[in-house]
CSV table of C-alpha atoms in Angstrom, one decimal:
chain,number,residue,atom,x,y,z
A,1,UNK,CA,-14.7,-31.0,-31.6
A,2,UNK,CA,-11.4,-32.6,-32.3
A,3,UNK,CA,-8.8,-30.7,-30.2
A,4,UNK,CA,-6.0,-32.0,-32.3
A,5,UNK,CA,-3.8,-33.4,-29.5
A,6,UNK,CA,-4.2,-37.1,-30.1
A,7,UNK,CA,-0.8,-38.7,-30.0
A,8,UNK,CA,0.8,-35.6,-28.4
A,9,UNK,CA,2.9,-35.9,-25.3
A,10,UNK,CA,1.9,-34.0,-22.2
A,11,UNK,CA,3.8,-33.5,-18.9
A,12,UNK,CA,1.7,-32.6,-15.9
A,13,UNK,CA,3.5,-31.7,-12.7
A,14,UNK,CA,2.1,-32.2,-9.2
A,15,UNK,CA,-0.2,-34.8,-10.8
A,16,UNK,CA,-0.6,-37.4,-8.1
A,17,UNK,CA,-4.0,-36.0,-7.0
A,18,UNK,CA,-6.4,-33.0,-7.1
A,19,UNK,CA,-6.2,-30.6,-10.0
A,20,UNK,CA,-3.1,-32.2,-11.6
A,21,UNK,CA,-4.7,-35.6,-11.7
A,22,UNK,CA,-7.9,-34.3,-13.2
A,23,UNK,CA,-6.0,-32.3,-15.8
A,24,UNK,CA,-4.0,-35.4,-16.8
A,25,UNK,CA,-7.2,-37.4,-17.2
A,26,UNK,CA,-8.7,-34.6,-19.4
A,27,UNK,CA,-5.7,-34.5,-21.7
A,28,UNK,CA,-5.6,-38.3,-21.9
A,29,UNK,CA,-9.3,-38.3,-22.8
A,30,UNK,CA,-8.4,-36.3,-25.9
A,31,UNK,CA,-5.8,-38.9,-26.9
A,32,UNK,CA,-2.6,-37.3,-25.4
A,33,UNK,CA,0.0,-39.5,-23.8
A,34,UNK,CA,0.8,-38.2,-20.4
A,35,UNK,CA,3.9,-38.1,-18.1
A,36,UNK,CA,3.0,-37.7,-14.5
A,37,UNK,CA,5.5,-36.1,-12.1
A,38,UNK,CA,5.1,-35.7,-8.3
A,39,UNK,CA,6.7,-36.9,-5.0
A,40,UNK,CA,4.2,-39.6,-4.1
A,41,UNK,CA,5.2,-42.9,-5.8
A,42,UNK,CA,2.1,-44.9,-4.8
A,43,UNK,CA,-0.4,-42.2,-5.8
A,44,UNK,CA,1.4,-41.6,-9.1
A,45,UNK,CA,1.4,-45.2,-10.1
A,46,UNK,CA,-2.3,-45.4,-9.2
A,47,UNK,CA,-3.1,-42.4,-11.4
A,48,UNK,CA,-1.0,-43.8,-14.3
A,49,UNK,CA,-3.0,-47.0,-14.1
A,50,UNK,CA,-6.3,-45.2,-14.1
A,51,UNK,CA,-5.4,-43.2,-17.2
A,52,UNK,CA,-4.1,-46.2,-19.2
A,53,UNK,CA,-7.2,-48.3,-18.3
A,54,UNK,CA,-9.8,-45.5,-18.9
A,55,UNK,CA,-8.3,-43.8,-21.9
A,56,UNK,CA,-6.1,-46.3,-23.7
A,57,UNK,CA,-3.1,-44.0,-23.9
A,58,UNK,CA,0.4,-44.3,-22.5
A,59,UNK,CA,0.8,-42.9,-19.0
A,60,UNK,CA,4.3,-42.8,-17.5
A,61,UNK,CA,4.9,-42.0,-13.8
A,62,UNK,CA,8.1,-40.4,-12.7
A,63,UNK,CA,8.7,-39.7,-9.0
A,64,UNK,CA,10.6,-36.5,-8.2
A,65,UNK,CA,10.5,-33.0,-6.9
A,66,UNK,CA,10.2,-30.1,-9.3
A,67,UNK,CA,12.3,-28.0,-7.0
A,68,UNK,CA,15.3,-30.3,-7.4
A,69,UNK,CA,17.4,-29.9,-10.5
A,70,UNK,CA,18.6,-33.5,-10.6
A,71,UNK,CA,15.1,-34.8,-10.4
A,72,UNK,CA,14.0,-32.6,-13.3
A,73,UNK,CA,17.0,-33.7,-15.3
A,74,UNK,CA,16.0,-37.3,-14.8
A,75,UNK,CA,12.5,-36.4,-15.9
A,76,UNK,CA,13.7,-34.8,-19.1
A,77,UNK,CA,15.8,-37.9,-19.9
A,78,UNK,CA,12.8,-40.1,-19.4
A,79,UNK,CA,10.7,-38.1,-21.8
A,80,UNK,CA,13.4,-38.2,-24.4
A,81,UNK,CA,13.7,-42.0,-24.1
A,82,UNK,CA,10.0,-42.8,-23.9
A,83,UNK,CA,8.5,-40.2,-26.3
A,84,UNK,CA,11.4,-38.4,-28.1
A,85,UNK,CA,10.3,-35.0,-26.8
A,86,UNK,CA,7.5,-33.0,-25.3
A,87,UNK,CA,4.5,-31.1,-26.7
A,88,UNK,CA,2.4,-29.9,-23.8
A,89,UNK,CA,3.6,-28.7,-20.4
A,90,UNK,CA,1.2,-28.2,-17.6
A,91,UNK,CA,2.7,-26.5,-14.5
A,92,UNK,CA,0.7,-27.4,-11.5
A,93,UNK,CA,2.4,-26.8,-8.1
A,94,UNK,CA,2.0,-28.0,-4.5
A,95,UNK,CA,-0.2,-25.9,-2.2
A,96,UNK,CA,1.4,-23.1,-0.1
A,97,UNK,CA,2.2,-23.9,3.5
A,98,UNK,CA,-0.7,-24.3,5.9
A,99,UNK,CA,-2.3,-22.8,7.9
A,100,UNK,CA,-3.2,-19.7,6.0
A,101,UNK,CA,-2.5,-16.5,7.9
A,102,UNK,CA,-3.0,-12.7,7.9
A,103,UNK,CA,-0.2,-11.0,5.9
A,104,UNK,CA,1.1,-9.2,9.0
A,105,UNK,CA,1.4,-12.6,10.7
A,106,UNK,CA,3.6,-14.1,8.0
A,107,UNK,CA,6.8,-13.5,9.9
A,108,UNK,CA,8.3,-16.9,9.6
A,109,UNK,CA,10.8,-16.7,6.7
A,110,UNK,CA,10.9,-20.5,6.5
A,111,UNK,CA,7.3,-20.3,5.3
A,112,UNK,CA,8.2,-17.7,2.7
A,113,UNK,CA,11.1,-19.8,1.5
A,114,UNK,CA,8.9,-22.9,1.2
A,115,UNK,CA,6.2,-21.0,-0.7
A,116,UNK,CA,8.9,-19.5,-3.1
A,117,UNK,CA,10.3,-23.0,-3.8
A,118,UNK,CA,6.9,-24.6,-4.3
A,119,UNK,CA,5.2,-21.9,-6.3
A,120,UNK,CA,7.9,-20.2,-8.3
A,121,UNK,CA,11.3,-21.8,-8.2
A,122,UNK,CA,10.0,-25.2,-9.1
A,123,UNK,CA,8.2,-23.7,-12.1
A,124,UNK,CA,11.4,-22.0,-13.3
A,125,UNK,CA,13.4,-25.3,-12.8
A,126,UNK,CA,11.0,-27.3,-15.0
A,127,UNK,CA,10.6,-24.7,-17.7
A,128,UNK,CA,14.3,-24.1,-18.0
A,129,UNK,CA,15.0,-27.8,-18.7
A,130,UNK,CA,11.8,-28.7,-20.6
A,131,UNK,CA,11.6,-25.8,-23.0
A,132,UNK,CA,14.3,-27.0,-25.4
A,133,UNK,CA,12.3,-30.2,-25.9
A,134,UNK,CA,9.1,-28.2,-26.8
A,135,UNK,CA,10.7,-25.6,-29.1
A,136,UNK,CA,12.6,-28.3,-31.0
A,137,UNK,CA,9.2,-29.6,-32.3
A,138,UNK,CA,8.1,-26.2,-33.6
A,139,UNK,CA,4.8,-26.5,-31.8
A,140,UNK,CA,3.9,-26.5,-28.2
A,141,UNK,CA,1.7,-25.5,-25.3
A,142,UNK,CA,2.8,-24.3,-21.8
A,143,UNK,CA,0.0,-23.8,-19.2
A,144,UNK,CA,0.7,-22.7,-15.6
A,145,UNK,CA,-1.9,-23.1,-12.9
A,146,UNK,CA,-1.9,-20.0,-10.8
A,147,UNK,CA,-4.8,-18.5,-8.8
A,148,UNK,CA,-7.5,-15.9,-9.2
A,149,UNK,CA,-5.7,-14.0,-6.4
A,150,UNK,CA,-3.1,-12.7,-9.0
A,151,UNK,CA,-6.0,-10.5,-10.3
A,152,UNK,CA,-7.6,-9.7,-7.0
A,153,UNK,CA,-5.6,-10.6,-3.8
A,154,UNK,CA,-7.6,-12.6,-1.3
A,155,UNK,CA,-7.4,-12.3,2.4
A,156,UNK,CA,-5.0,-14.7,4.1
A,157,UNK,CA,-3.4,-15.8,0.8
A,158,UNK,CA,-0.3,-13.6,0.6
A,159,UNK,CA,2.1,-16.6,0.3
A,160,UNK,CA,0.1,-17.8,-2.7
A,161,UNK,CA,-0.5,-14.4,-4.3
A,162,UNK,CA,3.1,-13.1,-4.2
A,163,UNK,CA,4.7,-16.1,-5.9
A,164,UNK,CA,1.9,-17.0,-8.2
A,165,UNK,CA,2.0,-13.4,-9.4
A,166,UNK,CA,5.7,-14.0,-10.1
A,167,UNK,CA,4.8,-17.1,-12.1
A,168,UNK,CA,2.3,-15.0,-14.1
A,169,UNK,CA,5.1,-12.5,-14.9
A,170,UNK,CA,7.5,-15.3,-15.8
A,171,UNK,CA,4.9,-16.8,-18.2
A,172,UNK,CA,4.4,-13.5,-19.9
A,173,UNK,CA,8.1,-13.1,-20.5
A,174,UNK,CA,8.3,-16.7,-21.8
A,175,UNK,CA,5.3,-16.2,-24.2
A,176,UNK,CA,7.1,-13.2,-25.8
A,177,UNK,CA,10.3,-15.3,-26.2
A,178,UNK,CA,9.1,-18.6,-27.6
A,179,UNK,CA,6.1,-17.5,-29.7
A,180,UNK,CA,8.3,-17.5,-32.8
A,181,UNK,CA,8.9,-21.3,-32.2
A,182,UNK,CA,5.2,-22.0,-32.4
A,183,UNK,CA,4.7,-22.3,-28.7
A,184,UNK,CA,1.9,-20.6,-26.8
A,185,UNK,CA,2.2,-19.8,-23.0
A,186,UNK,CA,-0.7,-19.1,-20.8
A,187,UNK,CA,-1.9,-19.2,-17.2
A,188,UNK,CA,-5.2,-20.5,-15.8
A,189,UNK,CA,-6.2,-18.7,-12.6
A,190,UNK,CA,-8.8,-20.7,-10.6
A,191,UNK,CA,-10.7,-20.0,-7.4
A,192,UNK,CA,-13.6,-21.6,-5.6
A,193,UNK,CA,-12.9,-25.0,-7.2
A,194,UNK,CA,-14.0,-28.0,-5.2
A,195,UNK,CA,-10.9,-30.1,-4.3
A,196,UNK,CA,-10.5,-33.3,-2.2
A,197,UNK,CA,-8.3,-31.6,0.4
A,198,UNK,CA,-11.0,-28.9,0.8
A,199,UNK,CA,-13.8,-31.4,1.1
A,200,UNK,CA,-12.0,-33.1,3.9
A,201,UNK,CA,-10.9,-30.0,5.7
A,202,UNK,CA,-12.2,-28.3,8.8
A,203,UNK,CA,-11.2,-24.9,7.4
A,204,UNK,CA,-14.7,-23.9,6.6
A,205,UNK,CA,-17.9,-24.5,8.7
A,206,UNK,CA,-21.0,-25.5,6.8
A,207,UNK,CA,-22.2,-21.9,7.0
A,208,UNK,CA,-18.9,-20.6,5.7
A,209,UNK,CA,-19.0,-23.1,2.8
A,210,UNK,CA,-22.4,-21.9,1.8
A,211,UNK,CA,-21.3,-18.3,2.0
A,212,UNK,CA,-18.4,-19.1,-0.3
A,213,UNK,CA,-20.8,-20.2,-3.0
A,214,UNK,CA,-22.4,-16.8,-2.9
A,215,UNK,CA,-19.1,-15.1,-3.9
A,216,UNK,CA,-19.9,-15.9,-7.6
A,217,UNK,CA,-22.9,-14.9,-9.7
A,218,UNK,CA,-23.4,-18.6,-10.4
A,219,UNK,CA,-24.1,-19.4,-6.7
A,220,UNK,CA,-22.0,-22.5,-6.6
A,221,UNK,CA,-18.4,-23.9,-6.5
A,222,UNK,CA,-16.6,-24.9,-9.7
A,223,UNK,CA,-15.8,-28.5,-10.5
A,224,UNK,CA,-12.5,-30.2,-11.2
A,225,UNK,CA,-13.7,-31.1,-14.7
A,226,UNK,CA,-14.6,-27.5,-15.5
A,227,UNK,CA,-11.1,-26.4,-14.6
A,228,UNK,CA,-9.4,-29.3,-16.5
A,229,UNK,CA,-11.6,-28.5,-19.6
A,230,UNK,CA,-10.2,-25.0,-19.8
A,231,UNK,CA,-6.6,-26.3,-19.5
A,232,UNK,CA,-7.2,-28.9,-22.2
A,233,UNK,CA,-8.7,-26.3,-24.6
A,234,UNK,CA,-5.6,-24.1,-24.1
A,235,UNK,CA,-3.5,-27.2,-25.0
A,236,UNK,CA,-5.5,-27.7,-28.2
A,237,UNK,CA,-4.8,-26.7,-31.8
A,238,UNK,CA,-7.9,-24.4,-31.7
A,239,UNK,CA,-6.2,-22.3,-29.0
A,240,UNK,CA,-3.2,-21.4,-31.2
A,241,UNK,CA,-3.8,-17.7,-31.2
A,242,UNK,CA,-4.1,-17.3,-27.4
A,243,UNK,CA,-0.8,-16.6,-25.7
A,244,UNK,CA,0.5,-14.5,-22.8
A,245,UNK,CA,-3.0,-14.6,-21.3
A,246,UNK,CA,-4.3,-15.4,-17.8
A,247,UNK,CA,-7.7,-17.2,-18.1
A,248,UNK,CA,-9.8,-16.9,-14.9
A,249,UNK,CA,-11.8,-19.9,-13.8
A,250,UNK,CA,-13.6,-18.6,-10.8
A,251,UNK,CA,-17.2,-18.3,-11.6
A,252,UNK,CA,-17.1,-14.5,-11.9
A,253,UNK,CA,-15.8,-13.9,-8.4
A,254,UNK,CA,-13.3,-11.3,-9.5
A,255,UNK,CA,-15.1,-8.1,-10.2
A,256,UNK,CA,-12.4,-6.5,-12.4
A,257,UNK,CA,-13.1,-5.8,-16.1
A,258,UNK,CA,-9.9,-7.5,-17.3
């Protein structure tokens, strides 16, 4: 299937590793040029090199913090200069503060402020500056990576749930406002996806890791490529009648009907 995004320009935030990196690779495999934006210069340059070598598209790395207005402005100017605009915006964000805690133990307001800046404020900052580039082209895709906890809150994840639910509401408002410009806006809500930081973490014992697999009818964890594939489809021409939606990628873990 031709997804129709060859030659399009995609921006992926928080793309120096993990989900962001894999999403950038998936978009590039379909022929999209990619702009990578994150705080780690060495990692960003490495990912850009991988993408160019493996997929033969343009990959531009821009170091910056999506929470900082001047950094985002510099990113916008780079995209104007290098690509003349933007077609696809994937809003990945840094992880909430560690360690995860019970909600009643989340009494440190600095952690709440950090989670707000990472999960919600940075998204608003990027969208507010990037959206004119997308709407000017009369076609576009905006995809925010949230969490399955926005549909069914998970224990110890209040910092993530509260602000990612805010992102979900923001994306719904945005979808209603920019649809007439040919732009779709959706969220992808993952859970139980294998990630490098989890693989190297002592957060789960072997027994706990096995128990987590049983949380889904499929009896396994999801892969990075499965998540990236859903994001890439939502970026495609074929997904043109999907907007304002939250697509779960959690193996059926959430038991709700909708």
